[in-house]
Amino acid sequence: MPKMITFGSEMIRINPAKNCIEYSTNAGRSWISRYTSTSCGTFIDLLPFGSEILAITNRGIYYSSNQGRSWISRYTSSSCGEFNTLMDGGSEILAETSRGLYYSTNAGRSWIKRR
């Protein structure tokens, strides 16, 4: 099942078969491709966070401020291991990685291991 979020009035999902971002404005009855480039790598997870969408890819954390039309690298270090999932923890973002639980208080620009 593709990772899917609600962002504003749209549903946005990762289509793993095409490694693209798609959106729906009719509750998922039909989907339209929004981003199809491979420059970010393979999409793994999405998280709506304020006015941005954060994405885990196999190349790190990327963000979009235009509903997934384009993506900009935010964090690409391998010091946290491989990112698996993101969660909005209110004042922080939580990330499950291959090296444990990490948190960020600056929208994913840096990460600290949760002890």
PDB file of N, CA and C in Angstrom, residues 14 21 34 54 79:
ATOM      1  N   ILE A  14       2.563   8.330  -2.431  1.00  0.00           N
ATOM      2  CA  ILE A  14       3.691   7.780  -3.166  1.00  0.00           C
ATOM      3  C   ILE A  14       3.152   6.607  -3.973  1.00  0.00           C
ATOM      4  N   ILE A  21       5.086  10.961  -7.109  1.00  0.00           N
ATOM      5  CA  ILE A  21       4.102  11.542  -6.197  1.00  0.00           C
ATOM      6  C   ILE A  21       2.842  11.813  -7.002  1.00  0.00           C
ATOM      7  N   ARG A  34       2.111  14.128 -10.051  1.00  0.00           N
ATOM      8  CA  ARG A  34       2.536  15.489  -9.731  1.00  0.00           C
ATOM      9  C   ARG A  34       4.056  15.624  -9.838  1.00  0.00           C
ATOM     10  N   LEU A  54       7.183  16.787   4.163  1.00  0.00           N
ATOM     11  CA  LEU A  54       8.501  16.162   4.294  1.00  0.00           C
ATOM     12  C   LEU A  54       8.431  14.769   3.695  1.00  0.00           C
ATOM     13  N   SER A  79      24.548   9.789   9.222  1.00  0.00           N
ATOM     14  CA  SER A  79      24.883   9.596  10.639  1.00  0.00           C
ATOM     15  C   SER A  79      23.732   9.018  11.462  1.00  0.00           C
TER      16      SER A  79
END
